[in-house]
PDB file of N, CA and C in Angstrom:
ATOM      1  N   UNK A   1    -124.702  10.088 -20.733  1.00 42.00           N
ATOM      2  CA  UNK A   1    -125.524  10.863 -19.848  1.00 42.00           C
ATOM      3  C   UNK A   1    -124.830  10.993 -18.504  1.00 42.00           C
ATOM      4  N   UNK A   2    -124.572  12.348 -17.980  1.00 44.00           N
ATOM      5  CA  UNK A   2    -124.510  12.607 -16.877  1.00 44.00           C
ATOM      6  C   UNK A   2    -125.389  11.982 -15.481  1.00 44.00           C
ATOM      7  N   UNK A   3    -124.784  11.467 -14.668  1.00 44.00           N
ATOM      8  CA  UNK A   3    -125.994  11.349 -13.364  1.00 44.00           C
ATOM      9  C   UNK A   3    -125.454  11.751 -12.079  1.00 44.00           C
ATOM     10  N   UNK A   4    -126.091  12.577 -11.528  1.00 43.00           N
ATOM     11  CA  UNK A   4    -126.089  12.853 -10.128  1.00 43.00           C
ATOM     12  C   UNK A   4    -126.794  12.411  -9.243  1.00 43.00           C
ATOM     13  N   UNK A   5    -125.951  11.768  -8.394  1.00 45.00           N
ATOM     14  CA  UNK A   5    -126.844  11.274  -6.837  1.00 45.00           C
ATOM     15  C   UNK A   5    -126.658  12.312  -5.722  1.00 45.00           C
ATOM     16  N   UNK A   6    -128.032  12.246  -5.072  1.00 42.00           N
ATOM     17  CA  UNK A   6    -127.868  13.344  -3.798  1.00 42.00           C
ATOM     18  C   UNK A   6    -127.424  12.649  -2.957  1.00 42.00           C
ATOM     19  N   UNK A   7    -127.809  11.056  -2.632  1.00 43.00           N
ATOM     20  CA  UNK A   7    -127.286  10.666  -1.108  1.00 43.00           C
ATOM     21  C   UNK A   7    -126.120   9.636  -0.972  1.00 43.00           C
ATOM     22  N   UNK A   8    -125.060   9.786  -2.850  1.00 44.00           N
ATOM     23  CA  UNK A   8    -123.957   9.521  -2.559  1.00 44.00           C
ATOM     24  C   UNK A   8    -123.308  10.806  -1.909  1.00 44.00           C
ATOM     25  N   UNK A   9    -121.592   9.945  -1.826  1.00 43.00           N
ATOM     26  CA  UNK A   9    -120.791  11.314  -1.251  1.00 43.00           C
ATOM     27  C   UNK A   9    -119.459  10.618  -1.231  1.00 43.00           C
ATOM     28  N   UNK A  10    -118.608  11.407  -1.797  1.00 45.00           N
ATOM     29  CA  UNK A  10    -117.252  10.977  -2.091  1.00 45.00           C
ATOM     30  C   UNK A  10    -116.808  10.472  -3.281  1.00 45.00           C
ATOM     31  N   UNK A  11    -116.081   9.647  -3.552  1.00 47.00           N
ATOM     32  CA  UNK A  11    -115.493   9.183  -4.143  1.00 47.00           C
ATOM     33  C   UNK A  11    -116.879   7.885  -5.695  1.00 47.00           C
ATOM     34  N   UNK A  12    -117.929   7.611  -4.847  1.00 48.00           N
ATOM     35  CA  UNK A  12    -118.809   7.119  -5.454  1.00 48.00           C
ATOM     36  C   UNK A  12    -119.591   8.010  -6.470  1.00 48.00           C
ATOM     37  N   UNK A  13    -120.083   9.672  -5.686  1.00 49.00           N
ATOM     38  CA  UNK A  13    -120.412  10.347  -6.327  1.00 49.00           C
ATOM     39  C   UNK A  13    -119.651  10.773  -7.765  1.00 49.00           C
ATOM     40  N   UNK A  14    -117.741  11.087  -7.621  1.00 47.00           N
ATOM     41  CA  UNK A  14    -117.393  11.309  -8.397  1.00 47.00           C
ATOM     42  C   UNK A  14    -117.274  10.584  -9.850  1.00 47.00           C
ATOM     43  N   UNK A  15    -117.236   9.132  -9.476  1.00 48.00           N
ATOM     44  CA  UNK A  15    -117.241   8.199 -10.268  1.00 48.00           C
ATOM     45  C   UNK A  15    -118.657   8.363 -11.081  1.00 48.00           C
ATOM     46  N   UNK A  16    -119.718   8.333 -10.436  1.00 51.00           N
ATOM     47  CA  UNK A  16    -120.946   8.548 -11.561  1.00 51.00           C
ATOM     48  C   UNK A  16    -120.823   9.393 -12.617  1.00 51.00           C
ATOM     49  N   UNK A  17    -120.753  11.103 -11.624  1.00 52.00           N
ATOM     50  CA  UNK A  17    -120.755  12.277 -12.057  1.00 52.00           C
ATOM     51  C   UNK A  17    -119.980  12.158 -13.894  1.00 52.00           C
ATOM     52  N   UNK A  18    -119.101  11.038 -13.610  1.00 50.00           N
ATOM     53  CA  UNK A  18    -118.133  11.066 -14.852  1.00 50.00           C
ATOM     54  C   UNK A  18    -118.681   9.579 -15.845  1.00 50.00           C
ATOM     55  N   UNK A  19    -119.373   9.308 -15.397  1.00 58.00           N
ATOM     56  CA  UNK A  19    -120.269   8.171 -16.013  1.00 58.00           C
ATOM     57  C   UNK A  19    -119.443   7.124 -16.287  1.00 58.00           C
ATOM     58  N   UNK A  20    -118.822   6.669 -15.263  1.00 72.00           N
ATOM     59  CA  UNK A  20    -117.794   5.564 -14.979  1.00 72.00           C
ATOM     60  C   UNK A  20    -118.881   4.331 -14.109  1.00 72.00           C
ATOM     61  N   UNK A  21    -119.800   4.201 -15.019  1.00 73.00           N
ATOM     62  CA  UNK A  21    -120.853   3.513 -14.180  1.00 73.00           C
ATOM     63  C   UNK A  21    -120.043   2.164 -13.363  1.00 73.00           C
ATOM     64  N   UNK A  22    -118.751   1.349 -14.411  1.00 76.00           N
ATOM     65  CA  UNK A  22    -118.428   0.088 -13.816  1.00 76.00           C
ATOM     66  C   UNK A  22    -117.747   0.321 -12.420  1.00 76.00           C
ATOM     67  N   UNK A  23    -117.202   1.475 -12.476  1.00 79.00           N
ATOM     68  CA  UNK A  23    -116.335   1.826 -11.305  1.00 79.00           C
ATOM     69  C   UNK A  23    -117.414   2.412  -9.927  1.00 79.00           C
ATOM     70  N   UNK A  24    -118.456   2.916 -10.769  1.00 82.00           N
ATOM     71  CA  UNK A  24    -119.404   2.860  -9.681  1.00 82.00           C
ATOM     72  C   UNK A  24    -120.058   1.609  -9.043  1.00 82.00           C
ATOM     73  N   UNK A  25    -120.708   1.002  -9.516  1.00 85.00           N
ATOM     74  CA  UNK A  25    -120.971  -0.532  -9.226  1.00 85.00           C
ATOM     75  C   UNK A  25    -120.180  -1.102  -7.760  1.00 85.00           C
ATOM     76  N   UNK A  26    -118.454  -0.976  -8.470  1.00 86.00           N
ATOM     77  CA  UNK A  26    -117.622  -1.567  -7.490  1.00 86.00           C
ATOM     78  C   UNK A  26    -118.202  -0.917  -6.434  1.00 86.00           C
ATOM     79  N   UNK A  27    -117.856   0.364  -6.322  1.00 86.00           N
ATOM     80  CA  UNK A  27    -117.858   1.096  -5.210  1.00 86.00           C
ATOM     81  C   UNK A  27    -119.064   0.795  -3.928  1.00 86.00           C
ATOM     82  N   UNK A  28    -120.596   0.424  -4.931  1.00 89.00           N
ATOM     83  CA  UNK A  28    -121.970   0.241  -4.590  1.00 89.00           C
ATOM     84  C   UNK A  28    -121.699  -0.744  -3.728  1.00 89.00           C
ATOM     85  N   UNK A  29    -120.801  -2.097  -4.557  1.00 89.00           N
ATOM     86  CA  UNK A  29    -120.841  -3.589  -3.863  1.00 89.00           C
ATOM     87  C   UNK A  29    -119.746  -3.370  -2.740  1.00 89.00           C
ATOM     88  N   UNK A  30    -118.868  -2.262  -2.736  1.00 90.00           N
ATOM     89  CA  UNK A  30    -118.160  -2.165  -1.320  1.00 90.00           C
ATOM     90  C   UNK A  30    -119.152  -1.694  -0.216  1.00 90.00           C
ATOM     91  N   UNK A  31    -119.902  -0.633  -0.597  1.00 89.00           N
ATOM     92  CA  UNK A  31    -120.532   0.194   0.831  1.00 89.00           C
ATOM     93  C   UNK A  31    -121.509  -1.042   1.409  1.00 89.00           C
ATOM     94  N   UNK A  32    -122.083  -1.599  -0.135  1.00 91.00           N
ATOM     95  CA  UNK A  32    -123.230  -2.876   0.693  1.00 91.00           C
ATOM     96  C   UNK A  32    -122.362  -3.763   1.601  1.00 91.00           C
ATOM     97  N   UNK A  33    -120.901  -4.470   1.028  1.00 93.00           N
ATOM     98  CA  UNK A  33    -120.554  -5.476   1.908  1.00 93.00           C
ATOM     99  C   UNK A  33    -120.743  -4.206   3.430  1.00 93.00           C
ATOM    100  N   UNK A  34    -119.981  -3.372   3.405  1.00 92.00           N
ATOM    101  CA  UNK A  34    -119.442  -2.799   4.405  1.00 92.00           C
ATOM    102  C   UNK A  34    -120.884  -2.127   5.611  1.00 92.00           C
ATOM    103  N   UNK A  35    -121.691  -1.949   4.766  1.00 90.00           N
ATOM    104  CA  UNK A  35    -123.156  -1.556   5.312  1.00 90.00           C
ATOM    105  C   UNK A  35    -123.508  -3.257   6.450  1.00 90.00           C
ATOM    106  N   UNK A  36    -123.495  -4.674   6.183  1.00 92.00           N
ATOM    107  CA  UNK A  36    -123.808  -5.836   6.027  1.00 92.00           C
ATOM    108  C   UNK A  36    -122.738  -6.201   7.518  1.00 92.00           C
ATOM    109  N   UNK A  37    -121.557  -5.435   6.902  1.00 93.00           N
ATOM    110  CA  UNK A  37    -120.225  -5.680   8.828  1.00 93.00           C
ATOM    111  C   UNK A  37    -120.923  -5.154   8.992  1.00 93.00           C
ATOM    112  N   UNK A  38    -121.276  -3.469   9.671  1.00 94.00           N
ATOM    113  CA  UNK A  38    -121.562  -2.732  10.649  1.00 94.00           C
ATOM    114  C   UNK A  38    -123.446  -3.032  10.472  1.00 94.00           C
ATOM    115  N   UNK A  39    -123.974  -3.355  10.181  1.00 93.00           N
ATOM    116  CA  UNK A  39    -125.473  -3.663  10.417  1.00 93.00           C
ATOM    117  C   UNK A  39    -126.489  -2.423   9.933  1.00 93.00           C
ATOM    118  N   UNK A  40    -125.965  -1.507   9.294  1.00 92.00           N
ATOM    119  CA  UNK A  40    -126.899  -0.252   9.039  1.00 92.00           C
ATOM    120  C   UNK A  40    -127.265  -0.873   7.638  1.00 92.00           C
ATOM    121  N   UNK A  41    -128.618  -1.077   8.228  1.00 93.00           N
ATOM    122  CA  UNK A  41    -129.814  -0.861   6.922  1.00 93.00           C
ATOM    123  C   UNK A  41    -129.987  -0.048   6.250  1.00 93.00           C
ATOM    124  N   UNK A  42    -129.729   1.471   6.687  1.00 91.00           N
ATOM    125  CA  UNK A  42    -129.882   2.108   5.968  1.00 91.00           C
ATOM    126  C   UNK A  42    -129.166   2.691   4.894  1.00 91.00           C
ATOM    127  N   UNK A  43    -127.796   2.565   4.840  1.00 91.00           N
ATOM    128  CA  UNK A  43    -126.308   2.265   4.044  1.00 91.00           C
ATOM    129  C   UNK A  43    -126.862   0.926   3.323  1.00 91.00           C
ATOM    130  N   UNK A  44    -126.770  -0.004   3.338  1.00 93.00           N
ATOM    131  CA  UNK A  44    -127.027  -1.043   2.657  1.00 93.00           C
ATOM    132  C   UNK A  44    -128.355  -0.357   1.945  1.00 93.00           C
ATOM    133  N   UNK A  45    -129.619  -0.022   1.996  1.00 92.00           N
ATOM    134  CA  UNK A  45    -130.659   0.040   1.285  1.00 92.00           C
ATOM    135  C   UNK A  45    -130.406   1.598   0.262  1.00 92.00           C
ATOM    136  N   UNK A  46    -129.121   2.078   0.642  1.00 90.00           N
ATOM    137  CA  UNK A  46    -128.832   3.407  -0.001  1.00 90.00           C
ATOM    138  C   UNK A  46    -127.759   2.959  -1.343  1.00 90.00           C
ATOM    139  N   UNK A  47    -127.429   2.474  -0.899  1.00 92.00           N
ATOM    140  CA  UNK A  47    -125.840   1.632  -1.669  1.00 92.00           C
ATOM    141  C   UNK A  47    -127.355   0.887  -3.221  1.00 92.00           C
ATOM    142  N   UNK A  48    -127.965   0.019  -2.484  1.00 93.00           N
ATOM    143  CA  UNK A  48    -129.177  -0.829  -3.353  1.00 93.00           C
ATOM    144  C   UNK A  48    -129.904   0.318  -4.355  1.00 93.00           C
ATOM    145  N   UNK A  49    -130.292   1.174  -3.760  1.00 92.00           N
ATOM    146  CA  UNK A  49    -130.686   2.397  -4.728  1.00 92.00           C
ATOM    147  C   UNK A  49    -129.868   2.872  -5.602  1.00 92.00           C
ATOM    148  N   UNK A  50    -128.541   3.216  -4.872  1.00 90.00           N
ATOM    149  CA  UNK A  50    -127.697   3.561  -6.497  1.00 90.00           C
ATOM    150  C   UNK A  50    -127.393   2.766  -7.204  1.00 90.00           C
ATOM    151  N   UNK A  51    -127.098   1.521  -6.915  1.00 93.00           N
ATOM    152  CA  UNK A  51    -127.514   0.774  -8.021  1.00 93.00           C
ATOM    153  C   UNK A  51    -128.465   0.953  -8.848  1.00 93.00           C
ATOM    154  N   UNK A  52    -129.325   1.106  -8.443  1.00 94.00           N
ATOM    155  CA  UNK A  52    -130.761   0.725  -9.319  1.00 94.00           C
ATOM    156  C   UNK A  52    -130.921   2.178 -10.128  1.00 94.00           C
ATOM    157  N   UNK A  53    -130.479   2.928  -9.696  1.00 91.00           N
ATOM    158  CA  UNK A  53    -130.485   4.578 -10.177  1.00 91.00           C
ATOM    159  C   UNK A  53    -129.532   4.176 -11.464  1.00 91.00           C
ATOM    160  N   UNK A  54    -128.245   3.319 -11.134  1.00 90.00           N
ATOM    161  CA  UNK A  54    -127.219   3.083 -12.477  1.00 90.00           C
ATOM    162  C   UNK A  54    -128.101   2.208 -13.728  1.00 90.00           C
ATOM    163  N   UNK A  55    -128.467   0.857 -13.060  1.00 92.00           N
ATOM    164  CA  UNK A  55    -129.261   0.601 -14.149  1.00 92.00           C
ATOM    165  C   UNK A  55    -130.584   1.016 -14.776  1.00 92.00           C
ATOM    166  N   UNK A  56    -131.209   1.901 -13.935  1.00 91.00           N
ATOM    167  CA  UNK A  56    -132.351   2.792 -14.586  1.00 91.00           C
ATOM    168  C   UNK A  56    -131.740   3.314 -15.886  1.00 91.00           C
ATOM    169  N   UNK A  57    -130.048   4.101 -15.824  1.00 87.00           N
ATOM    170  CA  UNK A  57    -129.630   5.549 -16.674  1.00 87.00           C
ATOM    171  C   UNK A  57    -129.202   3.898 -17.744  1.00 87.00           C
ATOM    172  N   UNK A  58    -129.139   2.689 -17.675  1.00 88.00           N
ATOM    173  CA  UNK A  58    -128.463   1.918 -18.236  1.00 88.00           C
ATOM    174  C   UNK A  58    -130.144   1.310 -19.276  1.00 88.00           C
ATOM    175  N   UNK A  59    -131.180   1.238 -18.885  1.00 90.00           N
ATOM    176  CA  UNK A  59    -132.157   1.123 -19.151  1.00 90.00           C
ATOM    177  C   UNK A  59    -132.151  -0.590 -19.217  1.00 90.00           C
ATOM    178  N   UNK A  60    -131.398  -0.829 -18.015  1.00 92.00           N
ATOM    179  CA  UNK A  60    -132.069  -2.140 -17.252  1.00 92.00           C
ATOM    180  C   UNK A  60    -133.166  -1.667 -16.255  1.00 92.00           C
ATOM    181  N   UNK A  61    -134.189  -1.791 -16.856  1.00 94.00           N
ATOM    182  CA  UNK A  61    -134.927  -1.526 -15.917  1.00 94.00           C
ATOM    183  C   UNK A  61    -136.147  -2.732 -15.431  1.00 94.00           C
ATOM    184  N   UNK A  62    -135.595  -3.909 -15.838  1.00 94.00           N
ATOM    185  CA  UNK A  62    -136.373  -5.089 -14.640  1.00 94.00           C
ATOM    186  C   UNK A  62    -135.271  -5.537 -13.617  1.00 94.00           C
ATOM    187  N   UNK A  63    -134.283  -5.385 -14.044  1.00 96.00           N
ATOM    188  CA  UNK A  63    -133.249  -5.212 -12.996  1.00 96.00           C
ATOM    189  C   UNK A  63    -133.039  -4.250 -11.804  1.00 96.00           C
ATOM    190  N   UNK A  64    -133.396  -2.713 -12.227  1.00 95.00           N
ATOM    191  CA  UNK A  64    -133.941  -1.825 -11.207  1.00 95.00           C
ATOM    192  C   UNK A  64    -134.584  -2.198 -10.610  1.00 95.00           C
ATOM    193  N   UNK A  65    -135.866  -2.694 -10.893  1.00 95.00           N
ATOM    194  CA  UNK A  65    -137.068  -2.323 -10.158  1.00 95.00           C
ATOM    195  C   UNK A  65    -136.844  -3.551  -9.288  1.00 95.00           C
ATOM    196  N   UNK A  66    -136.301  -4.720  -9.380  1.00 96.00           N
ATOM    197  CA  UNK A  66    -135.743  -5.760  -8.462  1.00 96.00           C
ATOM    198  C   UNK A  66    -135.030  -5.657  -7.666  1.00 96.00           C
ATOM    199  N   UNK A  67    -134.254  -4.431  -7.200  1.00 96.00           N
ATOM    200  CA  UNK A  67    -133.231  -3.870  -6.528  1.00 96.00           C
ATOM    201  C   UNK A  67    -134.064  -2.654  -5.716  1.00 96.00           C
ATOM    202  N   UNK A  68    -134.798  -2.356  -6.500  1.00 95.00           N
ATOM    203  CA  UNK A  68    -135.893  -0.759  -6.093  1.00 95.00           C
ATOM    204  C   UNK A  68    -136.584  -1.644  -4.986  1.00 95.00           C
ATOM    205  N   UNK A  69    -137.397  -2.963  -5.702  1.00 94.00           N
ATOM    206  CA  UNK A  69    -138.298  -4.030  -4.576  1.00 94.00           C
ATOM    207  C   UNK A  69    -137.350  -3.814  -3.058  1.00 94.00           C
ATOM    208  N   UNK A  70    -136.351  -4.179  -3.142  1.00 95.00           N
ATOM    209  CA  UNK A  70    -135.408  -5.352  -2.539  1.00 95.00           C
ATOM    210  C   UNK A  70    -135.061  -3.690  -0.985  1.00 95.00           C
ATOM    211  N   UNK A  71    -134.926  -2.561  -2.205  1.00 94.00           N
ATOM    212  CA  UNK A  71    -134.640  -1.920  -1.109  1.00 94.00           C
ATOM    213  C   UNK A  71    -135.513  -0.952  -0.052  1.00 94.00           C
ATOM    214  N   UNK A  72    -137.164  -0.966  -1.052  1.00 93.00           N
ATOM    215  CA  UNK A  72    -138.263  -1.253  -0.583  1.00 93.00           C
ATOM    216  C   UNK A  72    -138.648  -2.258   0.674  1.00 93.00           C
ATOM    217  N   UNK A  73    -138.217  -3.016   0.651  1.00 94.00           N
ATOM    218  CA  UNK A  73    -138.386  -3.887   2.185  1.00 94.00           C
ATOM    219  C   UNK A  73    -137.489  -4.301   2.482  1.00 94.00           C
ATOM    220  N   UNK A  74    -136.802  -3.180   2.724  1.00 94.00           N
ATOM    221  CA  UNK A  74    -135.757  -2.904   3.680  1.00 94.00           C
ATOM    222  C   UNK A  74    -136.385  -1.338   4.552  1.00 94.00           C
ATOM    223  N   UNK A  75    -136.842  -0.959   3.404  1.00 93.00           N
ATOM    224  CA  UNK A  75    -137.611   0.467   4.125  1.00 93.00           C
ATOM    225  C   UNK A  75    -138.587  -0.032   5.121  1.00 93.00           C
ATOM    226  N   UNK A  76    -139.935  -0.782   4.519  1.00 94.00           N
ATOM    227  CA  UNK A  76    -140.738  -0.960   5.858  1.00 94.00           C
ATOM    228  C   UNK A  76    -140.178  -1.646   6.653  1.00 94.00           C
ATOM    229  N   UNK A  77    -139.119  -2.545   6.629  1.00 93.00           N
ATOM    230  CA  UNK A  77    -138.289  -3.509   8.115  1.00 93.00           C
ATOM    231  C   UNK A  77    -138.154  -2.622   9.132  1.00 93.00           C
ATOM    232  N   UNK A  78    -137.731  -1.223   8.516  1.00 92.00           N
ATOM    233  CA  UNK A  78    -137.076  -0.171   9.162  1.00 92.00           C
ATOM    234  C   UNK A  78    -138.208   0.651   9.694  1.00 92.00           C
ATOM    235  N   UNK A  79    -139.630   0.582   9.117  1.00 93.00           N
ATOM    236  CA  UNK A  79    -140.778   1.304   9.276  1.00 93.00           C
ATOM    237  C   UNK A  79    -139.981   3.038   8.854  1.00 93.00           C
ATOM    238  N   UNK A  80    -139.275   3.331   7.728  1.00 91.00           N
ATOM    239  CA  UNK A  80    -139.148   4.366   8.010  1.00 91.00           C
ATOM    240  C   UNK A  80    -140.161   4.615   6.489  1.00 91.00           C
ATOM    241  N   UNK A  81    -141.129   5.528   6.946  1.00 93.00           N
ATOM    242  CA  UNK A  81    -142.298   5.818   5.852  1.00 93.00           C
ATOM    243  C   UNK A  81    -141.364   6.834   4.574  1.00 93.00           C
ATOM    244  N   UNK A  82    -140.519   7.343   5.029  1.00 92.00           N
ATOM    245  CA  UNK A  82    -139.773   8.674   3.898  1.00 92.00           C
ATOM    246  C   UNK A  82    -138.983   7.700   3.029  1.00 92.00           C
ATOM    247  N   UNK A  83    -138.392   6.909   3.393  1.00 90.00           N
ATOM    248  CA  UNK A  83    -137.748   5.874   2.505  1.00 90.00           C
ATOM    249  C   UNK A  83    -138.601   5.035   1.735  1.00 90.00           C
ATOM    250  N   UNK A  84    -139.948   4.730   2.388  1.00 92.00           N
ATOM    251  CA  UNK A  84    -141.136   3.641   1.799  1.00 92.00           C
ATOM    252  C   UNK A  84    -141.604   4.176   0.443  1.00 92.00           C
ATOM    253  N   UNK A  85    -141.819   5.856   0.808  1.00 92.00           N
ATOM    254  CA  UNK A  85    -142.541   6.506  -0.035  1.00 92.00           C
ATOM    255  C   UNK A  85    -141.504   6.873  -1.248  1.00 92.00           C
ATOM    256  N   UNK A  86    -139.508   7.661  -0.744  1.00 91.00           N
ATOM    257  CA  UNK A  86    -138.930   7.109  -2.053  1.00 91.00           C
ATOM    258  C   UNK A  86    -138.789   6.272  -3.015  1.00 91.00           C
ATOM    259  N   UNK A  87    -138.645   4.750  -2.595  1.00 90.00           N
ATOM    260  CA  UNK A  87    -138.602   4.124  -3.085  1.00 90.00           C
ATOM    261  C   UNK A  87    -139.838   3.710  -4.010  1.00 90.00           C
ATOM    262  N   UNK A  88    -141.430   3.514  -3.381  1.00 89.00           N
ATOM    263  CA  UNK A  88    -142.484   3.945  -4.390  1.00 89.00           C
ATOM    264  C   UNK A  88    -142.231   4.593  -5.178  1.00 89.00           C
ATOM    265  N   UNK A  89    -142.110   5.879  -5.189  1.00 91.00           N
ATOM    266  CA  UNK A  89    -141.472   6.858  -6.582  1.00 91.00           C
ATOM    267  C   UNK A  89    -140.662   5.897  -7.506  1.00 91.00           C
ATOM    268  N   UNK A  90    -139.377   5.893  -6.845  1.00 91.00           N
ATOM    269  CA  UNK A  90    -138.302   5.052  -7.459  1.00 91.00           C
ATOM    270  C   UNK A  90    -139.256   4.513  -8.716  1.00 91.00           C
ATOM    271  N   UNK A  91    -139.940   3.141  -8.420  1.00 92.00           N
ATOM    272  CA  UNK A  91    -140.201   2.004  -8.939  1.00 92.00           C
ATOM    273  C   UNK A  91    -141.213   2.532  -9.774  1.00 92.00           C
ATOM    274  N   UNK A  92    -141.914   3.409  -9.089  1.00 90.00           N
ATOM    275  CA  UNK A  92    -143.216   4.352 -10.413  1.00 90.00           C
ATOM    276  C   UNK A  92    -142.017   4.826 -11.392  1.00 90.00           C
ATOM    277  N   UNK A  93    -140.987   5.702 -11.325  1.00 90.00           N
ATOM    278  CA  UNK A  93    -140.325   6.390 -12.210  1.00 90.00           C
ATOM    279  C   UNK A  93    -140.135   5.046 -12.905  1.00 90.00           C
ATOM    280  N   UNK A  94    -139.369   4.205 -12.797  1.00 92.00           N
ATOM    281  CA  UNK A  94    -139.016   3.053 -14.007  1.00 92.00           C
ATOM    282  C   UNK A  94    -139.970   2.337 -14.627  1.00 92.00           C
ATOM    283  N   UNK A  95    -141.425   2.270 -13.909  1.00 91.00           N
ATOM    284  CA  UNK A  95    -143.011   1.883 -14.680  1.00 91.00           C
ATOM    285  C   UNK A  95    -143.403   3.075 -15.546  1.00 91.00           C
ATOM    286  N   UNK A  96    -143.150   3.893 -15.712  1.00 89.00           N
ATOM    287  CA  UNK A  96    -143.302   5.276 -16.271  1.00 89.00           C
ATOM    288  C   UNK A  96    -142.512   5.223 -17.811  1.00 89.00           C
ATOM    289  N   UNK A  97    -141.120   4.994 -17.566  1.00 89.00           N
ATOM    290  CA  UNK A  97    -140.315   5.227 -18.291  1.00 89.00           C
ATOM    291  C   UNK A  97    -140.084   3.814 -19.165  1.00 89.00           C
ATOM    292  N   UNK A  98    -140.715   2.732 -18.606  1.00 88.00           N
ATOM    293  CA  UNK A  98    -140.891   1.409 -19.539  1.00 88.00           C
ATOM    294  C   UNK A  98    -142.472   1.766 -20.459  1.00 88.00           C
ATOM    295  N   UNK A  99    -143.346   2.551 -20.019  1.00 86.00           N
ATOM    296  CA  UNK A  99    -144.546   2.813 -20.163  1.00 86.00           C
ATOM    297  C   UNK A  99    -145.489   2.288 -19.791  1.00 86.00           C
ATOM    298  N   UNK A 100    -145.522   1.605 -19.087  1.00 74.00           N
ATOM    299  CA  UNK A 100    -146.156   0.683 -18.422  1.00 74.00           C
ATOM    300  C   UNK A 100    -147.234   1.262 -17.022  1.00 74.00           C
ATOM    301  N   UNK A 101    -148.160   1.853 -17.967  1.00 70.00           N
ATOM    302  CA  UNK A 101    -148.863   2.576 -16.712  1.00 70.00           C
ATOM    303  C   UNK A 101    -149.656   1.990 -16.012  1.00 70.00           C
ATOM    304  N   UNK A 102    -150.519   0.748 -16.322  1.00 69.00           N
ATOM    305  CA  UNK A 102    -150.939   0.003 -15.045  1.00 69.00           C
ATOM    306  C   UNK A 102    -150.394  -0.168 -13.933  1.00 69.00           C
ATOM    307  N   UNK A 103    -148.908  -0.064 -14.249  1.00 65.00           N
ATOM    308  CA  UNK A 103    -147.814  -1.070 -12.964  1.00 65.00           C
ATOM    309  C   UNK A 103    -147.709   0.499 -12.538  1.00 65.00           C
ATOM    310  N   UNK A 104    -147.646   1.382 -13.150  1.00 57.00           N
ATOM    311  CA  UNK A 104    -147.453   2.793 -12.990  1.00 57.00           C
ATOM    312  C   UNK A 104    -148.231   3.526 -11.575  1.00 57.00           C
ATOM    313  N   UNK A 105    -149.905   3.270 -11.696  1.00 57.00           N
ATOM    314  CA  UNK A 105    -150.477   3.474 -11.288  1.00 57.00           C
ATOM    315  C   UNK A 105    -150.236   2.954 -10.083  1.00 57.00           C
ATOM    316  N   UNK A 106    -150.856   1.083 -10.182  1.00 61.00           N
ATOM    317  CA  UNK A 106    -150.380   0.432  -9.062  1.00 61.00           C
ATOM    318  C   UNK A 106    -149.639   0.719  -7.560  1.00 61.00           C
ATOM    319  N   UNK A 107    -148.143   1.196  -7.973  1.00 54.00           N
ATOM    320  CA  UNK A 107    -147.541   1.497  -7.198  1.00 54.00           C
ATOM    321  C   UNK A 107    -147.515   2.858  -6.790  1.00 54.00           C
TER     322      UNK A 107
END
């Protein structure tokens, strides 16, 4: 399966696009260290999503949604509500797609 990310860019994007998921990964665990030097939360909680976007297409998905959590509160730290409310989605899409519609709802 093909996957496209909108809020990669570069060299990470290309690697998905070609479903080189391991080579993506690396790439994920570089931007996080590198997000972690320079202090942007929001690089670090973007880097955490594509991850979780890889193991969604991988159908780890208690592993997602632990990474989806993780980058979930990082959103409200940040109070930024557009990220709060992606990431909700996020974690509904993988309660959805396990079938799991209580947890579905829930969130």
């Amino acid at each position: 399966m093909i996957l496209i990310l909108i809020i990669s860019s570069g060299s990470q994007s290309k690697f998905v696009c070609q479903d080189q998921n391991k080579k993506s990964y690396t790439y994920f665990d570089k931007a996080k260290v590198i997000a972690k030097e320079v202090g942007d939360q929001v690089l670090f909680m973007n880097s955490l999503t594509n991850t979780a976007i890889l193991l969604f297409e991988e159908n780890k998905f208690k592993e997602a949604i632990k990474i989806y959590e993780d980058a979930f509160l990082i959103a409200e730290k940040i109070e930024d509500t557009v990220l709060i409310a992606k990431n909700h989605g996020n974690i509904g899409n993988v309660y959805e797609k396990m079938g799991d519609l209580k947890k579905l709802v829930k969130n």
